[in-house]
Amino acid sequence: PRDPAERRWWSAVVFPGPCVPWALCSLGYALPGFARVVLLASPELRASWADRAAAQASPALDNVATASILAELDRRLADAPEKRMILIGPPGSGKGTQGPIIKERFCLCHLATGDMLRAAVSAGTEMGKAADKVMKSGGLVSDEIVVGIIREAIDGPDCKNGFILDGFPRTVEQAKKLDGMLTDKGVKLDHVIEMKIDDELLVKRITGRLVHAASGRSYHSEFRKPLVPMCDDDTGEALMIRADDNEGTLRKRLGAFHDQTSPVVDYYAKQGLYASIDAAQKADTVKGAIMKILTE
């Protein structure tokens, strides 16, 4: 949480044996005042940790039995709905802010094309090796390789509950190849959400953007300041300003984005998957609009 007062709600995660990343989502958003805890240990140990967490929380649930809270946590953990979605938006539209929120809320993995490509090359996966060979020869990575990298990523345990795809597809042909891959796996997209915003406002937003390179979290020198200047709220690590976050480069990127996006939006609209959000609103308002779409 950005508000330091909320941070007292976070507590430990206890589990026996190997970690199950997809299951370790925080459920405190639905239980005001209760520490955000996922307890997967024995009933006795779970109750002990729950009592310690509740002692640090606000009194909103003081009269609720620990067993009832644990039962509710277990129910929500078991019933976490699967979501497979695409988040569309130009640079500066707020994807970097909303993506992690959606990821945490639904226990999804956030797949940004560039990050996936670099991770696959670094890990030496089959598709990563193919991409590395193409890039070293000066070529462009094919759609088939990118879709293959996406397939490798969504087969991982972090994506068990679904994924947020960011930065792909950019063309209708890519969208069709993505659909084909998902069909082969016996799954399909649930939502395609576009974050729409006026270009002039984007220029103002982008020129003050600050980014945490490791996580992709974004801030702004005017609209969304970090708690400590030029430091990431969660890790304390340094923030950076991207070299291409200047007006000239941005306007070229926006022109290319609009040219590419319109046909893709039409493609998904015909499937009944598309919805748009006014991304010029406050972050909490945008969050609420997105959550409404995803929970209907």
PDB file of C-alpha atoms in Angstrom:
ATOM      1  CA  PRO A   1       0.000   0.000   0.000  1.00  0.00           C
ATOM      2  CA  ARG A   2       1.168   3.522  -0.756  1.00  0.00           C
ATOM      3  CA  ASP A   3      -0.336   4.778   2.516  1.00  0.00           C
ATOM      4  CA  PRO A   4       2.126   3.957   5.334  1.00  0.00           C
ATOM      5  CA  ALA A   5      -0.822   3.583   7.715  1.00  0.00           C
ATOM      6  CA  GLU A   6      -2.051   0.628   5.677  1.00  0.00           C
ATOM      7  CA  ARG A   7       1.256  -1.196   5.829  1.00  0.00           C
ATOM      8  CA  ARG A   8       0.507  -2.541   9.297  1.00  0.00           C
ATOM      9  CA  TRP A   9      -2.008  -4.846   7.566  1.00  0.00           C
ATOM     10  CA  TRP A  10       0.765  -6.848   5.916  1.00  0.00           C
ATOM     11  CA  SER A  11       2.081  -9.857   7.774  1.00  0.00           C
ATOM     12  CA  ALA A  12       3.882 -13.119   7.171  1.00  0.00           C
ATOM     13  CA  VAL A  13       3.057 -15.918   4.782  1.00  0.00           C
ATOM     14  CA  VAL A  14       3.251 -19.374   6.345  1.00  0.00           C
ATOM     15  CA  PHE A  15       3.150 -22.547   4.282  1.00  0.00           C
ATOM     16  CA  PRO A  16       4.407 -26.115   4.510  1.00  0.00           C
ATOM     17  CA  GLY A  17       6.690 -27.508   1.831  1.00  0.00           C
ATOM     18  CA  PRO A  18       7.291 -25.915  -1.577  1.00  0.00           C
ATOM     19  CA  CYS A  19       5.997 -22.446  -2.243  1.00  0.00           C
ATOM     20  CA  VAL A  20       2.835 -22.222  -4.330  1.00  0.00           C
ATOM     21  CA  PRO A  21       3.172 -18.766  -5.932  1.00  0.00           C
ATOM     22  CA  TRP A  22      -0.284 -18.619  -7.458  1.00  0.00           C
ATOM     23  CA  ALA A  23      -1.905 -19.247  -4.074  1.00  0.00           C
ATOM     24  CA  LEU A  24      -0.046 -16.552  -2.184  1.00  0.00           C
ATOM     25  CA  CYS A  25      -2.339 -13.660  -3.002  1.00  0.00           C
ATOM     26  CA  SER A  26      -3.382 -11.206  -0.315  1.00  0.00           C
ATOM     27  CA  LEU A  27      -7.054 -11.095   0.525  1.00  0.00           C
ATOM     28  CA  GLY A  28      -7.028  -8.123   2.868  1.00  0.00           C
ATOM     29  CA  TYR A  29      -8.723  -5.891   0.303  1.00  0.00           C
ATOM     30  CA  ALA A  30     -11.977  -7.684   1.073  1.00  0.00           C
ATOM     31  CA  LEU A  31     -11.503  -7.821   4.824  1.00  0.00           C
ATOM     32  CA  PRO A  32     -11.027  -4.213   6.042  1.00  0.00           C
ATOM     33  CA  GLY A  33      -8.854  -3.886   9.098  1.00  0.00           C
ATOM     34  CA  PHE A  34      -7.556  -7.446   9.051  1.00  0.00           C
ATOM     35  CA  ALA A  35      -3.911  -8.211   8.429  1.00  0.00           C
ATOM     36  CA  ARG A  36      -3.276  -9.430   4.895  1.00  0.00           C
ATOM     37  CA  VAL A  37      -2.246 -12.998   5.623  1.00  0.00           C
ATOM     38  CA  VAL A  38      -2.396 -16.236   3.711  1.00  0.00           C
ATOM     39  CA  LEU A  39      -2.019 -19.135   6.110  1.00  0.00           C
ATOM     40  CA  LEU A  40      -1.399 -22.564   4.676  1.00  0.00           C
ATOM     41  CA  ALA A  41       0.049 -24.329   7.698  1.00  0.00           C
ATOM     42  CA  SER A  42      -1.543 -26.534  10.360  1.00  0.00           C
ATOM     43  CA  PRO A  43      -4.737 -25.209  12.022  1.00  0.00           C
ATOM     44  CA  GLU A  44      -2.838 -24.485  15.249  1.00  0.00           C
ATOM     45  CA  LEU A  45      -0.057 -22.557  13.522  1.00  0.00           C
ATOM     46  CA  ARG A  46      -2.536 -20.767  11.296  1.00  0.00           C
ATOM     47  CA  ALA A  47      -4.571 -19.650  14.313  1.00  0.00           C
ATOM     48  CA  SER A  48      -1.417 -18.455  16.091  1.00  0.00           C
ATOM     49  CA  TRP A  49      -0.340 -16.308  13.148  1.00  0.00           C
ATOM     50  CA  ALA A  50      -3.847 -15.003  12.613  1.00  0.00           C
ATOM     51  CA  ASP A  51      -4.044 -13.869  16.235  1.00  0.00           C
ATOM     52  CA  ARG A  52      -0.697 -12.076  15.945  1.00  0.00           C
ATOM     53  CA  ALA A  53      -1.748 -10.396  12.695  1.00  0.00           C
ATOM     54  CA  ALA A  54      -5.121  -9.334  14.078  1.00  0.00           C
ATOM     55  CA  ALA A  55      -3.393  -7.749  17.075  1.00  0.00           C
ATOM     56  CA  GLN A  56      -1.658  -5.332  14.684  1.00  0.00           C
ATOM     57  CA  ALA A  57      -4.811  -4.441  12.780  1.00  0.00           C
ATOM     58  CA  SER A  58      -7.561  -1.918  13.325  1.00  0.00           C
ATOM     59  CA  PRO A  59     -10.538  -2.990  15.508  1.00  0.00           C
ATOM     60  CA  ALA A  60     -12.935  -3.431  12.557  1.00  0.00           C
ATOM     61  CA  LEU A  61     -13.074  -7.215  13.041  1.00  0.00           C
ATOM     62  CA  ASP A  62     -12.461  -7.420  16.770  1.00  0.00           C
ATOM     63  CA  ASN A  63     -15.723  -9.277  17.339  1.00  0.00           C
ATOM     64  CA  VAL A  64     -15.223 -11.769  14.524  1.00  0.00           C
ATOM     65  CA  ALA A  65     -13.891 -15.164  15.566  1.00  0.00           C
ATOM     66  CA  THR A  66     -10.483 -16.140  14.188  1.00  0.00           C
ATOM     67  CA  ALA A  67     -11.979 -19.392  12.883  1.00  0.00           C
ATOM     68  CA  SER A  68     -14.531 -17.433  10.852  1.00  0.00           C
ATOM     69  CA  ILE A  69     -11.856 -15.221   9.332  1.00  0.00           C
ATOM     70  CA  LEU A  70      -9.712 -18.246   8.477  1.00  0.00           C
ATOM     71  CA  ALA A  71     -12.704 -19.976   6.897  1.00  0.00           C
ATOM     72  CA  GLU A  72     -13.381 -16.910   4.767  1.00  0.00           C
ATOM     73  CA  LEU A  73      -9.734 -16.733   3.685  1.00  0.00           C
ATOM     74  CA  ASP A  74      -9.782 -20.420   2.771  1.00  0.00           C
ATOM     75  CA  ARG A  75     -12.997 -19.990   0.777  1.00  0.00           C
ATOM     76  CA  ARG A  76     -11.675 -17.040  -1.196  1.00  0.00           C
ATOM     77  CA  LEU A  77      -8.376 -18.764  -1.845  1.00  0.00           C
ATOM     78  CA  ALA A  78     -10.166 -21.840  -3.205  1.00  0.00           C
ATOM     79  CA  ASP A  79     -12.655 -19.826  -5.244  1.00  0.00           C
ATOM     80  CA  ALA A  80     -10.181 -17.392  -6.852  1.00  0.00           C
ATOM     81  CA  PRO A  81     -11.578 -16.951 -10.376  1.00  0.00           C
ATOM     82  CA  GLU A  82      -9.386 -17.465 -13.424  1.00  0.00           C
ATOM     83  CA  LYS A  83      -8.877 -14.375 -15.592  1.00  0.00           C
ATOM     84  CA  ARG A  84      -7.106 -14.090 -18.915  1.00  0.00           C
ATOM     85  CA  MET A  85      -7.001 -10.567 -20.208  1.00  0.00           C
ATOM     86  CA  ILE A  86      -5.237  -8.065 -22.426  1.00  0.00           C
ATOM     87  CA  LEU A  87      -4.536  -4.538 -21.204  1.00  0.00           C
ATOM     88  CA  ILE A  88      -4.278  -2.024 -24.046  1.00  0.00           C
ATOM     89  CA  GLY A  89      -3.108   1.546 -23.669  1.00  0.00           C
ATOM     90  CA  PRO A  90      -0.552   4.026 -24.966  1.00  0.00           C
ATOM     91  CA  PRO A  91       2.560   4.825 -22.936  1.00  0.00           C
ATOM     92  CA  GLY A  92       1.569   6.854 -19.888  1.00  0.00           C
ATOM     93  CA  SER A  93      -2.052   5.695 -19.824  1.00  0.00           C
ATOM     94  CA  GLY A  94      -1.632   4.077 -16.406  1.00  0.00           C
ATOM     95  CA  LYS A  95      -1.038   0.446 -17.295  1.00  0.00           C
ATOM     96  CA  GLY A  96       2.002   0.414 -15.032  1.00  0.00           C
ATOM     97  CA  THR A  97      -0.203   1.532 -12.138  1.00  0.00           C
ATOM     98  CA  GLN A  98      -3.265  -0.636 -12.778  1.00  0.00           C
ATOM     99  CA  GLY A  99      -1.500  -3.805 -13.937  1.00  0.00           C
ATOM    100  CA  PRO A 100       0.020  -4.670 -10.529  1.00  0.00           C
ATOM    101  CA  ILE A 101      -3.315  -3.905  -8.819  1.00  0.00           C
ATOM    102  CA  ILE A 102      -5.177  -6.326 -11.088  1.00  0.00           C
ATOM    103  CA  LYS A 103      -2.400  -8.871 -10.671  1.00  0.00           C
ATOM    104  CA  GLU A 104      -2.662  -8.785  -6.875  1.00  0.00           C
ATOM    105  CA  ARG A 105      -6.451  -8.718  -6.771  1.00  0.00           C
ATOM    106  CA  PHE A 106      -6.904 -11.825  -8.928  1.00  0.00           C
ATOM    107  CA  CYS A 107      -3.558 -13.607  -8.341  1.00  0.00           C
ATOM    108  CA  LEU A 108      -2.557 -13.307 -11.993  1.00  0.00           C
ATOM    109  CA  CYS A 109       0.804 -13.051 -13.706  1.00  0.00           C
ATOM    110  CA  HIS A 110       1.593  -9.789 -15.521  1.00  0.00           C
ATOM    111  CA  LEU A 111       3.194 -10.507 -18.890  1.00  0.00           C
ATOM    112  CA  ALA A 112       4.851  -7.521 -20.567  1.00  0.00           C
ATOM    113  CA  THR A 113       6.212  -8.553 -23.959  1.00  0.00           C
ATOM    114  CA  GLY A 114       9.645  -6.980 -23.596  1.00  0.00           C
ATOM    115  CA  ASP A 115      10.151  -8.371 -20.092  1.00  0.00           C
ATOM    116  CA  MET A 116       9.086 -11.853 -21.225  1.00  0.00           C
ATOM    117  CA  LEU A 117      11.449 -11.781 -24.165  1.00  0.00           C
ATOM    118  CA  ARG A 118      14.412 -10.772 -22.015  1.00  0.00           C
ATOM    119  CA  ALA A 119      13.517 -13.347 -19.348  1.00  0.00           C
ATOM    120  CA  ALA A 120      13.206 -16.159 -21.910  1.00  0.00           C
ATOM    121  CA  VAL A 121      16.586 -15.296 -23.439  1.00  0.00           C
ATOM    122  CA  SER A 122      18.198 -15.096 -20.002  1.00  0.00           C
ATOM    123  CA  ALA A 123      16.654 -18.412 -18.900  1.00  0.00           C
ATOM    124  CA  GLY A 124      17.710 -20.133 -22.103  1.00  0.00           C
ATOM    125  CA  THR A 125      14.262 -21.568 -22.881  1.00  0.00           C
ATOM    126  CA  GLU A 126      13.608 -23.088 -26.300  1.00  0.00           C
ATOM    127  CA  MET A 127      11.821 -19.955 -27.508  1.00  0.00           C
ATOM    128  CA  GLY A 128      14.356 -17.733 -25.748  1.00  0.00           C
ATOM    129  CA  LYS A 129      17.203 -19.366 -27.664  1.00  0.00           C
ATOM    130  CA  ALA A 130      15.319 -18.901 -30.926  1.00  0.00           C
ATOM    131  CA  ALA A 131      14.698 -15.226 -30.142  1.00  0.00           C
ATOM    132  CA  ASP A 132      18.319 -14.666 -29.122  1.00  0.00           C
ATOM    133  CA  LYS A 133      19.565 -16.150 -32.389  1.00  0.00           C
ATOM    134  CA  VAL A 134      17.321 -13.845 -34.421  1.00  0.00           C
ATOM    135  CA  MET A 135      18.241 -10.727 -32.429  1.00  0.00           C
ATOM    136  CA  LYS A 136      21.980 -11.431 -32.644  1.00  0.00           C
ATOM    137  CA  SER A 137      21.652 -11.652 -36.418  1.00  0.00           C
ATOM    138  CA  GLY A 138      19.969  -8.248 -36.464  1.00  0.00           C
ATOM    139  CA  GLY A 139      16.527  -9.573 -37.375  1.00  0.00           C
ATOM    140  CA  LEU A 140      13.081  -8.990 -35.861  1.00  0.00           C
ATOM    141  CA  VAL A 141      11.640 -11.648 -33.588  1.00  0.00           C
ATOM    142  CA  SER A 142       8.748 -13.317 -35.406  1.00  0.00           C
ATOM    143  CA  ASP A 143       5.180 -13.448 -34.143  1.00  0.00           C
ATOM    144  CA  GLU A 144       5.502 -17.225 -33.834  1.00  0.00           C
ATOM    145  CA  ILE A 145       8.427 -16.872 -31.439  1.00  0.00           C
ATOM    146  CA  VAL A 146       6.668 -14.215 -29.355  1.00  0.00           C
ATOM    147  CA  VAL A 147       3.534 -16.361 -29.087  1.00  0.00           C
ATOM    148  CA  GLY A 148       5.747 -19.308 -28.152  1.00  0.00           C
ATOM    149  CA  ILE A 149       7.343 -17.264 -25.380  1.00  0.00           C
ATOM    150  CA  ILE A 150       3.879 -16.301 -24.123  1.00  0.00           C
ATOM    151  CA  ARG A 151       2.917 -19.976 -24.134  1.00  0.00           C
ATOM    152  CA  GLU A 152       6.005 -20.872 -22.098  1.00  0.00           C
ATOM    153  CA  ALA A 153       5.179 -18.121 -19.606  1.00  0.00           C
ATOM    154  CA  ILE A 154       1.522 -19.033 -19.074  1.00  0.00           C
ATOM    155  CA  ASP A 155       2.460 -22.679 -18.522  1.00  0.00           C
ATOM    156  CA  GLY A 156       4.299 -21.601 -15.364  1.00  0.00           C
ATOM    157  CA  PRO A 157       2.813 -21.848 -11.842  1.00  0.00           C
ATOM    158  CA  ASP A 158       2.634 -18.064 -11.474  1.00  0.00           C
ATOM    159  CA  CYS A 159       0.015 -18.000 -14.244  1.00  0.00           C
ATOM    160  CA  LYS A 160      -2.171 -20.780 -12.839  1.00  0.00           C
ATOM    161  CA  ASN A 161      -5.032 -18.345 -12.188  1.00  0.00           C
ATOM    162  CA  GLY A 162      -4.558 -16.512 -15.471  1.00  0.00           C
ATOM    163  CA  PHE A 163      -2.621 -13.594 -16.883  1.00  0.00           C
ATOM    164  CA  ILE A 164      -2.569  -9.943 -17.878  1.00  0.00           C
ATOM    165  CA  LEU A 165      -0.984  -9.529 -21.308  1.00  0.00           C
ATOM    166  CA  ASP A 166       0.567  -6.103 -21.830  1.00  0.00           C
ATOM    167  CA  GLY A 167       2.073  -4.946 -25.130  1.00  0.00           C
ATOM    168  CA  PHE A 168       0.779  -7.808 -27.271  1.00  0.00           C
ATOM    169  CA  PRO A 169      -0.939  -8.271 -29.667  1.00  0.00           C
ATOM    170  CA  ARG A 170      -0.206  -5.153 -31.702  1.00  0.00           C
ATOM    171  CA  THR A 171      -1.742  -6.359 -34.975  1.00  0.00           C
ATOM    172  CA  VAL A 172      -4.782  -8.403 -35.972  1.00  0.00           C
ATOM    173  CA  GLU A 173      -2.504 -11.140 -37.300  1.00  0.00           C
ATOM    174  CA  GLN A 174      -0.808 -11.371 -33.899  1.00  0.00           C
ATOM    175  CA  ALA A 175      -4.223 -11.466 -32.226  1.00  0.00           C
ATOM    176  CA  LYS A 176      -5.265 -14.394 -34.407  1.00  0.00           C
ATOM    177  CA  LYS A 177      -2.071 -16.299 -33.597  1.00  0.00           C
ATOM    178  CA  LEU A 178      -2.572 -15.653 -29.898  1.00  0.00           C
ATOM    179  CA  ASP A 179      -6.161 -16.913 -30.131  1.00  0.00           C
ATOM    180  CA  GLY A 180      -4.940 -20.029 -31.923  1.00  0.00           C
ATOM    181  CA  MET A 181      -2.393 -20.795 -29.226  1.00  0.00           C
ATOM    182  CA  LEU A 182      -4.942 -20.335 -26.443  1.00  0.00           C
ATOM    183  CA  THR A 183      -7.462 -22.516 -28.292  1.00  0.00           C
ATOM    184  CA  ASP A 184      -4.833 -25.258 -28.563  1.00  0.00           C
ATOM    185  CA  LYS A 185      -4.463 -25.071 -24.786  1.00  0.00           C
ATOM    186  CA  GLY A 186      -8.231 -25.254 -24.283  1.00  0.00           C
ATOM    187  CA  VAL A 187      -8.587 -21.756 -22.829  1.00  0.00           C
ATOM    188  CA  LYS A 188      -9.679 -18.355 -24.095  1.00  0.00           C
ATOM    189  CA  LEU A 189      -9.454 -14.650 -23.330  1.00  0.00           C
ATOM    190  CA  ASP A 190     -11.994 -13.208 -20.908  1.00  0.00           C
ATOM    191  CA  HIS A 191     -11.439  -9.468 -21.283  1.00  0.00           C
ATOM    192  CA  VAL A 192      -9.685  -6.902 -23.453  1.00  0.00           C
ATOM    193  CA  ILE A 193      -9.564  -3.526 -21.720  1.00  0.00           C
ATOM    194  CA  GLU A 194      -8.322  -0.356 -23.385  1.00  0.00           C
ATOM    195  CA  MET A 195      -7.196   2.589 -21.267  1.00  0.00           C
ATOM    196  CA  LYS A 196      -8.095   5.641 -23.370  1.00  0.00           C
ATOM    197  CA  ILE A 197      -6.638   9.081 -22.785  1.00  0.00           C
ATOM    198  CA  ASP A 198      -6.049  12.306 -24.723  1.00  0.00           C
ATOM    199  CA  ASP A 199      -2.616  12.605 -26.327  1.00  0.00           C
ATOM    200  CA  GLU A 200      -1.925  16.068 -24.901  1.00  0.00           C
ATOM    201  CA  LEU A 201      -2.470  14.844 -21.356  1.00  0.00           C
ATOM    202  CA  LEU A 202      -0.223  11.879 -22.086  1.00  0.00           C
ATOM    203  CA  VAL A 203       2.613  14.169 -23.112  1.00  0.00           C
ATOM    204  CA  LYS A 204       2.330  15.933 -19.762  1.00  0.00           C
ATOM    205  CA  ARG A 205       2.199  12.635 -17.905  1.00  0.00           C
ATOM    206  CA  ILE A 206       5.091  10.979 -19.678  1.00  0.00           C
ATOM    207  CA  THR A 207       7.626  13.764 -19.343  1.00  0.00           C
ATOM    208  CA  GLY A 208       7.444  13.404 -15.546  1.00  0.00           C
ATOM    209  CA  ARG A 209       7.311   9.610 -15.367  1.00  0.00           C
ATOM    210  CA  LEU A 210       9.577   7.720 -12.951  1.00  0.00           C
ATOM    211  CA  VAL A 211      10.034   3.955 -13.262  1.00  0.00           C
ATOM    212  CA  HIS A 212      11.305   1.166 -11.005  1.00  0.00           C
ATOM    213  CA  ALA A 213      13.225  -0.936 -13.523  1.00  0.00           C
ATOM    214  CA  ALA A 214      13.041  -4.290 -11.709  1.00  0.00           C
ATOM    215  CA  SER A 215       9.265  -4.391 -11.161  1.00  0.00           C
ATOM    216  CA  GLY A 216       7.919  -1.955 -13.742  1.00  0.00           C
ATOM    217  CA  ARG A 217       6.129   0.082 -11.065  1.00  0.00           C
ATOM    218  CA  SER A 218       5.669   3.650 -12.215  1.00  0.00           C
ATOM    219  CA  TYR A 219       5.379   6.989 -10.442  1.00  0.00           C
ATOM    220  CA  HIS A 220       5.207  10.626 -11.514  1.00  0.00           C
ATOM    221  CA  SER A 221       7.074  13.676 -10.333  1.00  0.00           C
ATOM    222  CA  GLU A 222       3.783  15.603 -10.126  1.00  0.00           C
ATOM    223  CA  PHE A 223       0.754  13.270 -10.224  1.00  0.00           C
ATOM    224  CA  ARG A 224       1.946  10.212  -8.262  1.00  0.00           C
ATOM    225  CA  LYS A 225       5.003  11.012  -6.217  1.00  0.00           C
ATOM    226  CA  PRO A 226       6.912   8.218  -4.453  1.00  0.00           C
ATOM    227  CA  LEU A 227       6.986   8.385  -0.660  1.00  0.00           C
ATOM    228  CA  VAL A 228      10.731   9.114  -0.822  1.00  0.00           C
ATOM    229  CA  PRO A 229      11.917  11.172  -3.814  1.00  0.00           C
ATOM    230  CA  MET A 230      13.345   8.997  -6.615  1.00  0.00           C
ATOM    231  CA  CYS A 231      12.939   5.774  -4.569  1.00  0.00           C
ATOM    232  CA  ASP A 232      10.570   2.855  -5.085  1.00  0.00           C
ATOM    233  CA  ASP A 233       7.963   2.638  -2.305  1.00  0.00           C
ATOM    234  CA  ASP A 234       8.268  -1.136  -1.841  1.00  0.00           C
ATOM    235  CA  THR A 235      12.019  -1.746  -2.151  1.00  0.00           C
ATOM    236  CA  GLY A 236      13.631   1.658  -1.631  1.00  0.00           C
ATOM    237  CA  GLU A 237      15.606   1.118  -4.833  1.00  0.00           C
ATOM    238  CA  ALA A 238      16.354   3.997  -7.183  1.00  0.00           C
ATOM    239  CA  LEU A 239      13.829   5.088  -9.796  1.00  0.00           C
ATOM    240  CA  MET A 240      14.826   6.003 -13.337  1.00  0.00           C
ATOM    241  CA  ILE A 241      13.639   8.236 -16.174  1.00  0.00           C
ATOM    242  CA  ARG A 242      13.487   6.390 -19.483  1.00  0.00           C
ATOM    243  CA  ALA A 243      15.600   7.862 -22.257  1.00  0.00           C
ATOM    244  CA  ASP A 244      12.687   7.858 -24.701  1.00  0.00           C
ATOM    245  CA  ASP A 245      10.325   9.688 -22.338  1.00  0.00           C
ATOM    246  CA  ASN A 246      10.600  12.975 -24.238  1.00  0.00           C
ATOM    247  CA  GLU A 247       7.951  14.812 -26.252  1.00  0.00           C
ATOM    248  CA  GLY A 248       9.322  14.211 -29.749  1.00  0.00           C
ATOM    249  CA  THR A 249       9.785  10.485 -29.295  1.00  0.00           C
ATOM    250  CA  LEU A 250       6.473  10.206 -27.478  1.00  0.00           C
ATOM    251  CA  ARG A 251       4.418  11.776 -30.274  1.00  0.00           C
ATOM    252  CA  LYS A 252       5.913   9.332 -32.781  1.00  0.00           C
ATOM    253  CA  ARG A 253       5.111   6.418 -30.469  1.00  0.00           C
ATOM    254  CA  LEU A 254       1.549   7.650 -29.988  1.00  0.00           C
ATOM    255  CA  GLY A 255       0.997   7.918 -33.738  1.00  0.00           C
ATOM    256  CA  ALA A 256       2.211   4.361 -34.247  1.00  0.00           C
ATOM    257  CA  PHE A 257       0.112   3.142 -31.321  1.00  0.00           C
ATOM    258  CA  HIS A 258      -3.115   4.610 -32.688  1.00  0.00           C
ATOM    259  CA  ASP A 259      -2.468   3.238 -36.181  1.00  0.00           C
ATOM    260  CA  GLN A 260      -1.898  -0.265 -34.796  1.00  0.00           C
ATOM    261  CA  THR A 261      -4.517  -0.343 -32.070  1.00  0.00           C
ATOM    262  CA  SER A 262      -7.680   0.519 -33.979  1.00  0.00           C
ATOM    263  CA  PRO A 263      -7.848  -2.732 -36.023  1.00  0.00           C
ATOM    264  CA  VAL A 264      -7.002  -4.841 -32.937  1.00  0.00           C
ATOM    265  CA  VAL A 265      -9.733  -3.140 -30.928  1.00  0.00           C
ATOM    266  CA  ASP A 266     -12.238  -3.806 -33.718  1.00  0.00           C
ATOM    267  CA  TYR A 267     -11.151  -7.462 -33.833  1.00  0.00           C
ATOM    268  CA  TYR A 268     -11.818  -8.023 -30.136  1.00  0.00           C
ATOM    269  CA  ALA A 269     -14.964  -5.873 -30.097  1.00  0.00           C
ATOM    270  CA  LYS A 270     -16.534  -8.239 -32.636  1.00  0.00           C
ATOM    271  CA  GLN A 271     -15.861 -11.086 -30.169  1.00  0.00           C
ATOM    272  CA  GLY A 272     -17.603  -9.208 -27.358  1.00  0.00           C
ATOM    273  CA  LEU A 273     -14.421  -9.022 -25.289  1.00  0.00           C
ATOM    274  CA  TYR A 274     -13.625  -5.308 -25.553  1.00  0.00           C
ATOM    275  CA  ALA A 275     -14.276  -2.575 -23.014  1.00  0.00           C
ATOM    276  CA  SER A 276     -12.738   0.888 -22.669  1.00  0.00           C
ATOM    277  CA  ILE A 277     -11.880   2.961 -19.605  1.00  0.00           C
ATOM    278  CA  ASP A 278     -11.392   6.725 -19.331  1.00  0.00           C
ATOM    279  CA  ALA A 279      -7.793   6.664 -18.108  1.00  0.00           C
ATOM    280  CA  ALA A 280      -7.700  10.439 -17.565  1.00  0.00           C
ATOM    281  CA  GLN A 281      -9.552   9.986 -14.281  1.00  0.00           C
ATOM    282  CA  LYS A 282      -7.919   9.586 -10.878  1.00  0.00           C
ATOM    283  CA  ALA A 283      -6.130   6.265 -10.369  1.00  0.00           C
ATOM    284  CA  ASP A 284      -8.662   5.047  -7.787  1.00  0.00           C
ATOM    285  CA  THR A 285     -11.554   5.846 -10.134  1.00  0.00           C
ATOM    286  CA  VAL A 286      -9.858   3.989 -12.977  1.00  0.00           C
ATOM    287  CA  LYS A 287      -9.211   1.074 -10.635  1.00  0.00           C
ATOM    288  CA  GLY A 288     -12.885   0.962  -9.672  1.00  0.00           C
ATOM    289  CA  ALA A 289     -13.998   0.979 -13.307  1.00  0.00           C
ATOM    290  CA  ILE A 290     -11.633  -1.872 -14.172  1.00  0.00           C
ATOM    291  CA  MET A 291     -12.706  -3.936 -11.173  1.00  0.00           C
ATOM    292  CA  LYS A 292     -16.351  -3.473 -12.149  1.00  0.00           C
ATOM    293  CA  ILE A 293     -15.639  -4.912 -15.604  1.00  0.00           C
ATOM    294  CA  LEU A 294     -13.639  -7.833 -14.212  1.00  0.00           C
ATOM    295  CA  THR A 295     -16.161  -8.808 -11.550  1.00  0.00           C
ATOM    296  CA  GLU A 296     -19.384  -8.537 -13.552  1.00  0.00           C
TER     297      GLU A 296
END
